[in-house]
Each structure stands twice: as structure tokens, then as C-alpha cells.
Coordinates of C-alpha atoms in Angstrom, one line a residue:
Chain A
M1 CA 36.8 -4.3 26.2
S2 CA 35.6 -6.4 27.9
I3 CA 35.7 -10.7 26.5
I4 CA 31.5 -10.4 26.0
E5 CA 31.8 -7.5 23.5
P6 CA 32.2 -9.6 20.3
F7 CA 29.4 -11.7 21.7
R8 CA 27.3 -8.6 22.1
L9 CA 28.0 -7.0 18.8
L10 CA 27.3 -10.3 17.3
L11 CA 23.9 -10.5 19.2
F12 CA 23.3 -6.6 18.2
L13 CA 23.8 -7.5 14.4
V14 CA 21.6 -10.4 14.5
G15 CA 19.1 -8.4 16.0
I16 CA 19.2 -5.6 13.6
M17 CA 18.9 -7.9 10.2
A18 CA 15.8 -9.8 12.6
F19 CA 14.4 -6.6 13.1
V20 CA 14.6 -5.0 9.8
G21 CA 13.5 -8.6 8.0
L22 CA 11.0 -8.1 9.9
N23 CA 10.1 -4.9 9.4
A24 CA 9.9 -4.7 6.0
A25 CA 8.0 -7.8 5.6
Y26 CA 5.5 -7.1 7.8
L27 CA 5.5 -2.9 6.5
V28 CA 4.5 -4.3 3.3
W29 CA 1.8 -5.8 4.8
V30 CA 1.1 -2.5 6.8
E31 CA 1.3 -0.6 3.6
R32 CA -0.5 -2.4 1.5
K33 CA -3.7 -2.7 4.6
G34 CA -3.2 0.8 4.9
A35 CA -3.2 2.0 1.6
A36 CA -6.2 -0.5 1.5
R37 CA -7.7 1.2 4.1
F38 CA -7.1 4.9 2.5
Q39 CA -9.1 3.8 -0.2
R40 CA -11.9 1.6 1.8
R41 CA -11.0 -1.6 -0.2
P42 CA -10.5 -4.8 2.5
G43 CA -6.3 -5.2 0.9
P44 CA -4.7 -8.9 1.5
T45 CA -7.0 -11.1 3.0
E46 CA -6.6 -14.2 1.3
V47 CA -3.5 -15.9 2.9
G48 CA -3.6 -16.0 6.6
Y49 CA -5.8 -14.3 9.1
G50 CA -6.0 -11.1 7.4
G51 CA -3.6 -12.0 4.6
L52 CA -0.8 -11.9 7.5
L53 CA 1.2 -14.5 6.0
Q54 CA 1.0 -12.6 2.5
P55 CA 4.8 -11.3 3.3
I56 CA 5.5 -14.7 3.7
A57 CA 3.9 -15.3 0.2
D58 CA 5.5 -12.6 -1.4
G59 CA 8.9 -13.5 0.0
I60 CA 9.1 -17.5 -1.2
K61 CA 7.9 -16.5 -4.9
L62 CA 10.9 -13.7 -5.0
L63 CA 13.4 -16.8 -3.6
S64 CA 11.5 -18.8 -6.5
K65 CA 12.8 -16.4 -9.2
Q66 CA 15.9 -16.8 -11.7
L67 CA 18.3 -13.5 -11.1
H68 CA 18.7 -12.6 -14.4
V69 CA 21.4 -9.8 -15.4
P70 CA 20.6 -8.5 -19.0
P71 CA 23.4 -8.8 -21.5
G72 CA 25.4 -6.4 -21.8
A73 CA 25.1 -5.4 -18.1
D74 CA 27.6 -4.4 -16.0
G75 CA 27.3 -8.0 -14.2
V76 CA 29.9 -6.8 -11.2
L77 CA 28.3 -3.3 -10.5
F78 CA 24.1 -5.0 -10.7
R79 CA 25.0 -7.6 -8.8
A80 CA 26.8 -5.4 -5.6
A81 CA 24.1 -2.7 -5.7
P82 CA 21.3 -4.3 -3.8
L83 CA 24.0 -5.1 -1.2
L84 CA 25.1 -1.2 -1.7
V85 CA 21.9 0.2 -0.7
M86 CA 21.7 -2.2 2.6
I87 CA 23.9 -1.7 3.8
P88 CA 24.4 1.8 5.2
A89 CA 20.1 1.3 6.6
M90 CA 22.2 -1.5 8.4
I91 CA 25.4 -0.1 9.7
G92 CA 22.8 2.8 10.5
L93 CA 20.6 1.1 12.1
A94 CA 23.7 0.3 15.0
V95 CA 24.4 3.2 16.3
V96 CA 20.3 4.3 16.8
P97 CA 19.4 3.9 20.7
F98 CA 16.2 1.9 21.1
S99 CA 16.9 2.5 25.0
E100 CA 19.5 3.6 27.1
S101 CA 21.2 0.2 27.1
L102 CA 19.6 -0.9 23.9
V103 CA 22.1 0.2 21.4
A104 CA 24.7 -1.8 19.7
R105 CA 27.7 1.1 19.6
D106 CA 27.1 3.8 21.7
T107 CA 29.7 5.9 19.8
N108 CA 29.7 9.7 20.0
V109 CA 29.6 9.9 16.2
G110 CA 26.5 8.6 15.8
L111 CA 24.9 11.5 14.4
L112 CA 27.6 12.0 11.6
M113 CA 28.2 8.4 10.7
I114 CA 24.4 7.6 10.0
F115 CA 24.6 10.6 7.1
A116 CA 28.0 9.8 6.0
F117 CA 26.8 6.1 5.4
G118 CA 23.4 7.1 3.9
S119 CA 25.1 9.0 1.5
I120 CA 25.8 5.7 0.1
N121 CA 22.4 4.9 -0.8
V122 CA 21.7 6.9 -3.5
M123 CA 25.5 6.2 -5.3
A124 CA 23.8 2.3 -5.1
I125 CA 20.7 3.2 -6.8
M126 CA 22.8 5.1 -9.2
L127 CA 25.1 1.9 -9.7
S128 CA 21.4 -0.3 -9.9
G129 CA 20.2 2.1 -12.4
W130 CA 23.5 2.7 -14.5
S131 CA 24.5 -0.8 -14.2
S132 CA 21.2 -1.9 -15.1
R133 CA 21.9 -1.2 -19.4
N134 CA 18.0 0.2 -19.8
K135 CA 17.4 3.7 -20.9
Y136 CA 14.4 4.0 -17.9
A137 CA 16.6 2.9 -15.1
I138 CA 19.2 5.5 -16.4
I139 CA 17.0 8.3 -17.2
S140 CA 16.1 7.0 -12.9
A141 CA 19.9 6.9 -11.7
A142 CA 19.8 10.7 -12.9
R143 CA 16.6 11.5 -11.5
I144 CA 17.8 9.7 -7.8
V145 CA 21.6 12.0 -7.9
S146 CA 20.0 15.4 -8.4
Q147 CA 17.2 14.7 -6.4
D148 CA 19.1 13.0 -3.6
V149 CA 21.9 15.5 -3.4
A150 CA 18.7 18.4 -3.2
Y151 CA 17.3 17.1 -0.2
E152 CA 20.4 16.1 1.9
I153 CA 21.3 19.8 1.8
P154 CA 18.1 20.8 3.8
M155 CA 18.3 17.4 5.7
L156 CA 21.9 18.6 6.8
L157 CA 21.1 21.7 7.6
V158 CA 18.5 21.1 9.8
V159 CA 21.0 18.7 11.6
V160 CA 22.8 21.0 12.1
T161 CA 20.6 22.7 13.7
M162 CA 19.9 20.6 16.3
L163 CA 23.6 20.3 16.5
M164 CA 24.1 23.5 17.6
A165 CA 20.9 22.8 20.4
T166 CA 21.9 19.9 21.2
G167 CA 26.2 20.4 21.4
T168 CA 26.5 16.8 21.1
M169 CA 26.9 14.0 18.3
N170 CA 25.6 11.1 20.5
L171 CA 22.9 9.6 20.2
N172 CA 22.3 8.7 23.5
E173 CA 22.9 11.7 25.0
I174 CA 20.8 14.3 22.4
V175 CA 17.9 11.3 23.4
Q176 CA 18.6 12.2 27.3
Q177 CA 19.0 16.2 27.3
Q178 CA 15.5 15.1 26.6
A179 CA 14.6 13.8 29.4
G180 CA 10.9 14.8 31.8
W181 CA 7.8 15.5 30.2
F182 CA 7.5 16.5 26.2
W183 CA 7.6 19.7 26.2
R184 CA 11.2 19.2 26.6
W185 CA 11.5 17.8 23.2
N186 CA 13.4 19.0 21.0
I187 CA 10.6 19.7 18.4
F188 CA 8.9 22.4 21.6
R189 CA 12.4 23.8 22.4
L190 CA 11.7 26.9 21.5
D191 CA 14.3 28.7 22.9
V192 CA 17.1 28.0 20.8
N193 CA 15.1 28.3 17.8
P194 CA 11.2 29.8 17.7
L195 CA 10.8 28.0 14.2
M196 CA 11.5 24.3 15.9
P197 CA 8.4 22.5 14.3
L198 CA 9.3 24.0 11.2
T199 CA 13.0 22.4 11.0
F200 CA 10.5 19.0 12.3
I201 CA 8.7 19.3 9.4
I202 CA 11.4 19.8 7.0
F203 CA 13.3 17.0 8.2
F204 CA 10.4 14.6 7.7
V205 CA 10.1 16.1 3.9
C206 CA 13.5 15.7 3.2
M207 CA 13.7 12.4 4.7
L208 CA 10.3 11.1 2.7
A209 CA 12.8 12.5 -0.3
E210 CA 16.0 10.6 1.0
T211 CA 14.3 7.3 0.5
N212 CA 12.2 7.7 -2.4
R213 CA 9.0 7.7 -1.0
A214 CA 5.8 9.2 -3.0
P215 CA 5.0 11.1 -3.1
F216 CA 8.8 11.8 -4.4
D217 CA 9.6 8.6 -5.8
M218 CA 10.9 10.2 -8.8
A219 CA 13.3 7.0 -8.8
E220 CA 10.6 4.4 -9.4
A221 CA 8.0 6.0 -11.0
E222 CA 6.5 3.0 -12.1
S223 CA 3.7 5.3 -14.7
E224 CA 6.3 7.1 -16.4
L225 CA 9.5 4.1 -15.8
V226 CA 8.0 1.0 -15.5
A227 CA 10.2 0.6 -12.3
G228 CA 13.1 3.4 -12.3
A229 CA 16.5 2.3 -11.5
F230 CA 14.6 -1.3 -10.4
T231 CA 13.4 -2.0 -14.1
E232 CA 16.3 -5.0 -14.8
Y233 CA 15.9 -6.4 -11.6
A234 CA 13.3 -9.9 -10.9
G235 CA 13.6 -11.7 -7.3
M236 CA 15.4 -11.2 -4.2
G237 CA 17.4 -8.1 -6.3
F238 CA 14.4 -7.0 -6.1
G239 CA 13.2 -8.0 -2.9
V240 CA 16.9 -6.4 -1.2
F241 CA 15.7 -2.7 -2.8
F242 CA 12.6 -3.6 -1.9
I243 CA 13.6 -4.4 2.1
A244 CA 15.9 -1.6 1.7
E245 CA 13.7 1.1 1.1
Y246 CA 11.9 -0.2 4.0
A247 CA 15.0 -0.5 6.0
N248 CA 15.2 3.1 5.0
I249 CA 12.1 4.2 6.3
I250 CA 12.2 2.8 9.6
L251 CA 15.9 5.0 9.5
G252 CA 14.8 7.8 8.8
C253 CA 12.1 7.7 11.3
A254 CA 14.2 6.1 14.5
F255 CA 16.2 9.1 13.5
A256 CA 13.5 11.6 13.1
T257 CA 12.2 10.1 16.5
I258 CA 16.1 10.3 18.0
L259 CA 16.1 14.1 17.1
F260 CA 13.0 15.8 17.7
L261 CA 10.5 13.2 19.8
G262 CA 12.6 12.5 22.5
G263 CA 13.8 8.8 21.4
W264 CA 12.6 6.4 23.7
Q265 CA 11.9 9.4 26.8
S266 CA 8.7 8.8 28.0
P267 CA 6.3 11.8 27.1
F268 CA 5.3 11.7 30.8
G269 CA 8.8 12.0 32.6
V270 CA 8.4 8.1 34.0
W271 CA 8.4 4.8 32.4
S272 CA 10.8 5.6 30.2
G273 CA 11.6 2.8 27.5
V274 CA 12.2 0.9 24.2
F275 CA 8.5 1.0 23.8
W276 CA 8.0 4.7 23.1
F277 CA 10.5 4.5 20.9
L278 CA 8.6 2.5 18.7
L279 CA 5.8 4.0 19.1
K280 CA 6.9 7.0 18.2
M281 CA 8.6 5.4 15.4
Y282 CA 5.7 3.7 14.2
V283 CA 3.1 6.8 14.7
L284 CA 6.1 8.3 12.1
V285 CA 6.0 5.4 10.0
F286 CA 2.4 5.2 9.5
T287 CA 2.8 8.9 9.0
V288 CA 5.0 7.7 6.2
I289 CA 2.5 5.9 4.7
W290 CA -0.2 8.2 5.1
V291 CA 1.8 10.9 2.8
R292 CA 2.0 8.3 0.1
W293 CA -1.3 7.4 -0.2
T294 CA -2.7 11.1 -0.6
F295 CA -0.4 12.4 -2.1
P296 CA 0.1 12.0 -5.8
R297 CA 3.8 11.8 -7.1
T298 CA 5.1 15.7 -7.9
Q299 CA 6.6 16.8 -11.3
F300 CA 10.4 16.5 -11.1
Y301 CA 11.1 20.2 -11.4
N302 CA 8.4 20.9 -8.7
L303 CA 10.9 18.8 -6.7
L304 CA 13.8 20.4 -7.7
N305 CA 11.8 23.6 -6.8
L306 CA 10.8 22.6 -3.7
S307 CA 13.8 22.3 -2.4
W308 CA 16.2 24.4 -4.0
K309 CA 13.5 27.2 -3.7
L310 CA 11.9 26.0 0.0
L311 CA 13.9 24.2 1.6
I312 CA 17.2 25.1 1.6
P313 CA 15.9 28.7 2.2
I314 CA 14.0 27.9 5.2
S315 CA 16.5 25.6 6.6
L316 CA 19.1 28.3 6.1
S317 CA 18.2 31.2 7.6
T318 CA 16.9 28.9 10.6
L319 CA 20.6 27.8 11.3
I320 CA 21.4 31.4 11.1
L321 CA 17.8 32.4 13.6
T322 CA 19.4 29.5 16.0
A323 CA 23.3 31.0 15.9
V324 CA 21.5 34.2 16.6
V325 CA 20.0 33.2 19.1
M326 CA 22.4 31.3 20.8
K327 CA 25.0 33.7 20.8
V328 CA 22.8 36.6 22.2
L329 CA 21.1 33.8 25.1
K330 CA 24.7 32.8 26.4
Chain B
M1 CA 8.0 38.2 -0.8
K2 CA 4.1 38.6 0.6
A3 CA 2.6 36.8 -2.2
L4 CA 5.5 34.0 -1.4
L5 CA 4.1 33.7 2.0
K6 CA 0.9 33.5 0.8
E7 CA 1.6 31.3 -1.6
I8 CA 3.2 28.6 0.9
G9 CA 0.6 29.5 3.7
S10 CA -1.8 28.1 1.2
G11 CA 0.0 25.3 -0.3
F12 CA 0.5 23.8 3.0
H13 CA -3.4 24.1 4.1
S14 CA -4.1 22.4 0.7
L15 CA -1.6 19.5 1.9
V16 CA -3.0 19.3 5.4
T17 CA -6.5 19.2 4.1
G18 CA -5.5 16.4 1.7
M19 CA -4.7 14.8 4.7
R20 CA -7.6 15.3 6.5
I21 CA -9.8 13.8 4.7
T22 CA -7.7 10.1 3.9
L23 CA -7.6 10.1 7.0
G24 CA -11.4 10.5 7.7
Q25 CA -11.7 8.0 4.4
F26 CA -9.7 4.9 6.9
F27 CA -11.8 5.2 9.5
K28 CA -14.7 5.0 7.3
P29 CA -16.7 1.3 6.6
Q30 CA -15.1 -0.7 3.8
V31 CA -17.5 -0.9 0.5
T32 CA -16.1 -3.6 -1.0
V33 CA -18.5 -6.8 -1.2
H34 CA -15.5 -9.5 -1.1
Y35 CA -17.0 -11.6 -3.8
P36 CA -16.7 -15.4 -3.9
H37 CA -17.5 -14.6 0.2
E38 CA -20.7 -12.8 -0.6
T39 CA -22.3 -11.7 -3.6
L40 CA -24.6 -9.0 -3.9
K41 CA -28.5 -9.3 -4.3
M42 CA -29.2 -8.6 -8.0
P43 CA -31.7 -5.8 -8.6
V44 CA -35.7 -6.9 -10.1
R45 CA -35.1 -6.1 -13.6
F46 CA -31.7 -7.6 -14.2
R47 CA -32.2 -9.8 -16.8
G48 CA -30.2 -13.2 -16.8
H49 CA -31.0 -15.9 -19.7
I50 CA -34.4 -16.8 -19.3
E51 CA -36.2 -19.8 -17.0
L52 CA -39.2 -21.6 -16.8
V53 CA -41.4 -20.6 -13.5
R54 CA -42.9 -22.7 -10.8
D55 CA -46.5 -23.6 -10.3
P56 CA -46.8 -22.6 -6.3
Q57 CA -49.7 -24.8 -5.9
T58 CA -48.8 -28.0 -7.6
G59 CA -44.8 -27.6 -7.8
K60 CA -44.8 -28.0 -11.8
A61 CA -44.3 -25.2 -14.7
I62 CA -46.5 -23.4 -15.3
C63 CA -45.4 -23.5 -19.1
F64 CA -48.0 -25.8 -21.3
A65 CA -46.2 -25.8 -24.6
C66 CA -48.0 -22.9 -26.3
K67 CA -45.2 -21.5 -27.9
A68 CA -45.8 -18.8 -28.4
C69 CA -42.0 -17.9 -27.2
E70 CA -40.8 -19.6 -29.5
K71 CA -42.6 -17.6 -31.8
A72 CA -42.0 -14.2 -30.6
C73 CA -38.4 -15.4 -30.0
P74 CA -36.2 -12.9 -33.2
S75 CA -33.2 -15.4 -33.6
D76 CA -34.9 -18.8 -33.0
C77 CA -33.0 -19.3 -29.8
I78 CA -36.0 -21.2 -28.4
I79 CA -37.6 -24.9 -28.8
V80 CA -40.6 -26.1 -26.8
E81 CA -42.0 -29.3 -26.9
G82 CA -44.8 -30.6 -24.6
V83 CA -47.3 -33.7 -24.7
K84 CA -51.3 -33.7 -23.6
R85 CA -51.2 -36.6 -20.6
E86 CA -53.5 -38.3 -19.9
G87 CA -56.4 -37.0 -17.7
E88 CA -55.6 -33.4 -17.7
R89 CA -56.7 -30.4 -19.0
R90 CA -53.9 -29.0 -20.8
K91 CA -50.6 -30.0 -22.5
S92 CA -47.3 -30.1 -20.4
V93 CA -43.8 -29.7 -21.2
T94 CA -41.2 -31.6 -21.8
E95 CA -38.4 -30.0 -23.0
F96 CA -37.6 -26.0 -23.2
K97 CA -34.5 -26.0 -25.2
L98 CA -32.4 -22.4 -25.3
D99 CA -29.5 -21.7 -27.6
F100 CA -27.7 -19.0 -25.2
T101 CA -25.5 -18.2 -27.5
K102 CA -27.9 -16.9 -30.0
C103 CA -30.2 -14.7 -27.2
S104 CA -29.5 -11.4 -27.0
L105 CA -31.8 -10.9 -23.9
C106 CA -34.1 -8.7 -25.8
G107 CA -37.2 -10.3 -23.6
S108 CA -40.1 -10.9 -26.4
C109 CA -40.6 -14.1 -25.3
V110 CA -41.3 -12.9 -21.5
E111 CA -43.6 -10.5 -23.1
A112 CA -45.1 -13.4 -25.3
C113 CA -45.8 -15.5 -22.6
K114 CA -49.8 -15.0 -21.5
S115 CA -49.5 -17.5 -18.4
E116 CA -46.5 -15.9 -16.8
A117 CA -44.4 -18.9 -17.4
I118 CA -41.2 -17.5 -18.0
R119 CA -39.0 -14.6 -16.4
F120 CA -35.5 -13.9 -16.3
S121 CA -33.0 -15.4 -14.2
K122 CA -30.6 -13.7 -11.8
D123 CA -28.2 -16.4 -12.6
Y124 CA -24.5 -14.3 -13.8
N125 CA -22.3 -17.2 -13.5
L126 CA -22.0 -18.2 -17.1
A127 CA -18.9 -19.5 -17.8
S128 CA -17.7 -22.0 -19.5
V129 CA -15.4 -23.7 -21.5
S130 CA -17.5 -25.4 -24.2
K131 CA -20.4 -23.5 -26.0
E132 CA -22.4 -26.9 -25.7
E133 CA -22.5 -25.8 -22.3
F134 CA -25.3 -22.6 -23.0
I135 CA -27.9 -24.6 -25.2
M136 CA -29.3 -25.8 -22.1
D137 CA -32.6 -27.3 -21.3
L138 CA -34.8 -25.0 -18.9
F139 CA -37.3 -28.1 -18.4
K140 CA -34.5 -30.0 -17.1
R141 CA -32.7 -27.3 -15.0
L142 CA -36.1 -26.9 -13.6
E143 CA -36.6 -30.5 -12.3
S144 CA -33.7 -30.5 -11.0
E145 CA -33.8 -28.1 -9.3
Q146 CA -37.0 -29.6 -7.4
P147 CA -36.7 -30.0 -3.6
K148 CA -36.0 -26.5 -3.1
P149 CA -36.7 -23.8 -5.4
P150 CA -34.7 -20.6 -4.8
Q151 CA -31.1 -21.3 -5.9
A152 CA -29.8 -23.6 -9.0
Q153 CA -27.5 -25.5 -6.6
P154 CA -26.8 -28.9 -9.3
E155 CA -26.7 -26.2 -12.3
Q156 CA -23.8 -24.2 -11.1
S157 CA -21.6 -27.8 -9.3
K158 CA -21.9 -28.6 -12.9
E159 CA -20.8 -25.2 -14.7
A160 CA -17.4 -25.3 -11.5
A161 CA -17.0 -28.8 -12.3

């Protein structure tokens, strides 16, 4: 380890925090503008040009509010939950290769690490719901556990399929394998699995469910559970959950880009770089927003039915199919 | 099995259709009127409170205080006074009090007026903290908007203040 390494890591830490913060702030703006466009409204227009200063105004409002711990709540867990929900997303971004050299930690277990820490997210939201001492929050906590556990299985099965195809857990190597024209991307690798585009769709659906986005926003479910697990949070406590939601979307979309869409590889084999990574990632983020403003929230048993009766069998069979194809071809 | 696949297929198709429709809406022009910055033109039949009509030739009110509207008003919210000035053929109005708190916009006064001296205004920005604001003198209102007719500027600024 060279003498520069600690400084490099520190720089990446600051960079990732800034990236997450800016993205959260401006994805809220994009979300509101996007929602408005989908409903043919203007969206925020008054604060700054085109409402561009709206996130800052919202942030100041949230910061100026009191951090209130409800009486009877578990104070320690109540305060720890926002941190616990924020940290996994930050750690996940540490192994994401934005470009060939722009990666904080180029480890061999990057893939595993994102999922290992991603699972903490479930626990953090569950803790926030449980420690609030609020019946809506408890219902939400129960929902979030069954939902996220149900959707983690097909997601992991899809990732295992990918792992068999790539043969490595190093995210940078996975991207490097997809160099060349866009038909070299993993989503079009029909030679290892003829159902590859389908696995991408499964991955995307699971990502929506894991990040608790509509139509799977059972954890928040404004119309039935007030704000679900976040009901009792005020001010920046709530703000951190909000930032974490967007950080998780960013992480999920970055991960889908790396695994399926060739990461920082250009679709034409030349001029690869961070630009392509961000472009692909934001197209996916836009799709997430687009999905949210298209579909209403599903019912809870439908949500579980979709996972247990449809996504898990399909992802399991694609896994077996990949194994068979690879065994026969080798 | 076949039924299941068919269900999955049709379900997926409906999802894609939904996505296509929202994306279509995304690129269509927006329909919102940015209210304080732009306003809709009121339709011809819109009934605001009544107002006096100006004679385009003389620039004065057509009304000559015949009090037909006062009599026609079912809720007694109009009081008209007028004087006969020297050298003029007819009386001219000096006071036209409308108690808008009682007015139900029935339009009897407009119908009763033989010389079409009153009409419905297009003024809908009516909000105030005191009831007295709505007991208004329409003659003063007409006089105050003297120089440039169509918009009642001083009236609006008074309401804003």
C-alpha cells in the first residue's frame, strides 16, 4: 500500500458523499419535474430558474425542524436507524467502478459486498419502524421484511446466473468482459442463457422492490400507513431516509448498468469512459421514475405472489438453464 | 401452463402499454395555466358583480338613475342616486351602491335596465378580510378607472393592499 492510498480513499469518501448528496437533492427535483411532465403539469417553477433551487429550500426547511423522539420510542435505535439506512448505500458505491480507474476499492468481492451490505437496508428500515412505537410504523416494518426478503431471493438468483456467466465477482472485470459493441453487453449474451433480457427485467423489478419504489412502496404507502416506517421521523431524520432512498436507487441503477449494460463501456467499442456509465445509469433512473408515475401501488398479497409464484420460479429456471448451457458448451 | 403463460404475456403487455401512454403524455405540451403569471380570459357569459357601462361617445356612465334596477333587485342590494345638472337633457348618476354581500347574481337588474347601462363585470379576484369592502360604489369605481378603460387597476391594488 503506497503512501497516497489513504488520501485517495479519503478523496473518494468525500466524492461519494458529495455524489450521493447532490444526486439525492437533484433527483428529488428530477422526480418532481418528471412527475409533473407525466401529468402535464409544470412542476416546481418558483424557486430559482425552473425550480432549480427547490431542493436547497427543502433542505433548509428540513434542517430547521426539530428532531423529535416520540415518548416511549426506543431512543437509541430510533436515532441509529437513519444512519444504518444510509451507510450500506455509501459502502456499496465504494466498489462501483465509475470508469476503469475511477473506483474507490477495486476488490475481488465487490459483487458480494454490495449484496452483503445491501441486506442491512432491510434491517435498518425495520428498526426505524419498530423503534418508533407507532402502529403504522410497525405494520410497515412487518411489510418491509416480508417484501425485501421475498425480492432478495430472485435478485440473488439472477446475480448468481450472472456470476456463472462472468466467472468473477470483481465489478471492474465484469465490465471489462463486456468491451466492444453493445451486443457484447451481458444483457445480450444469449450464448450462455437465451433468456438474458428476461433476467435483466427480473433484476430491474427486484431492484424497484428492494428500494421500496412505487409500485412496490409498501413501506411508505402514504394512503394507508401515513408514511409507514418514517411516520414519526421529523426534520433531517426523515431527510436522511429520503436521501438514502435515492442513494439506493443510484446504487441499484449503477449495479444494473455494470452487470447488464456494460458499465463504462461505450456501445460502439470506442470512447469508453465515465460518461457512458453516467448516461446509462441516469436512463435507468429515469425509467425508475417513469415506472413510479405510471403504475399504482400493488396490493400486498399481489406483491408477494409476483415474487414467490413468478419471479423466483423464472429466475431459478434461468439459473438452471444457464448451468446446463454452460456445461454442454464447455 | 398455457393459460399461465398467456396471463403473464397479457399482463406484461398491459404494463408496456401503460408505460407507452405515460411516455406519450410526457412529451405533450403541459396544460397548466401559471395562475399569477398568466390568467384565463373569462368567458362572455361569466357573471362577476355588476358594473356600470361607459358611453363610448361621452365617456360618462350611460346610467341616468331611473332606479329600475333598484326596484328590480329582489334582495335590495342596489341604491342609486342621481342629480339633474344644468343644461343637460337627462339626470346623471352620482352614486351607485352595490351591497355585494347580499347580491346573488340573479341578473334581474341587468335585465331591468332599458338602456343597457349595467352589465356583469369579469372581476373574479374578490377577496377581503372585511365585509365592508364588498359594499361598493360602482360609480366611484367607474370614475376611478377613468383614463384607460378595460382593466380596473386602482380597484385591484386596493384589494391587494
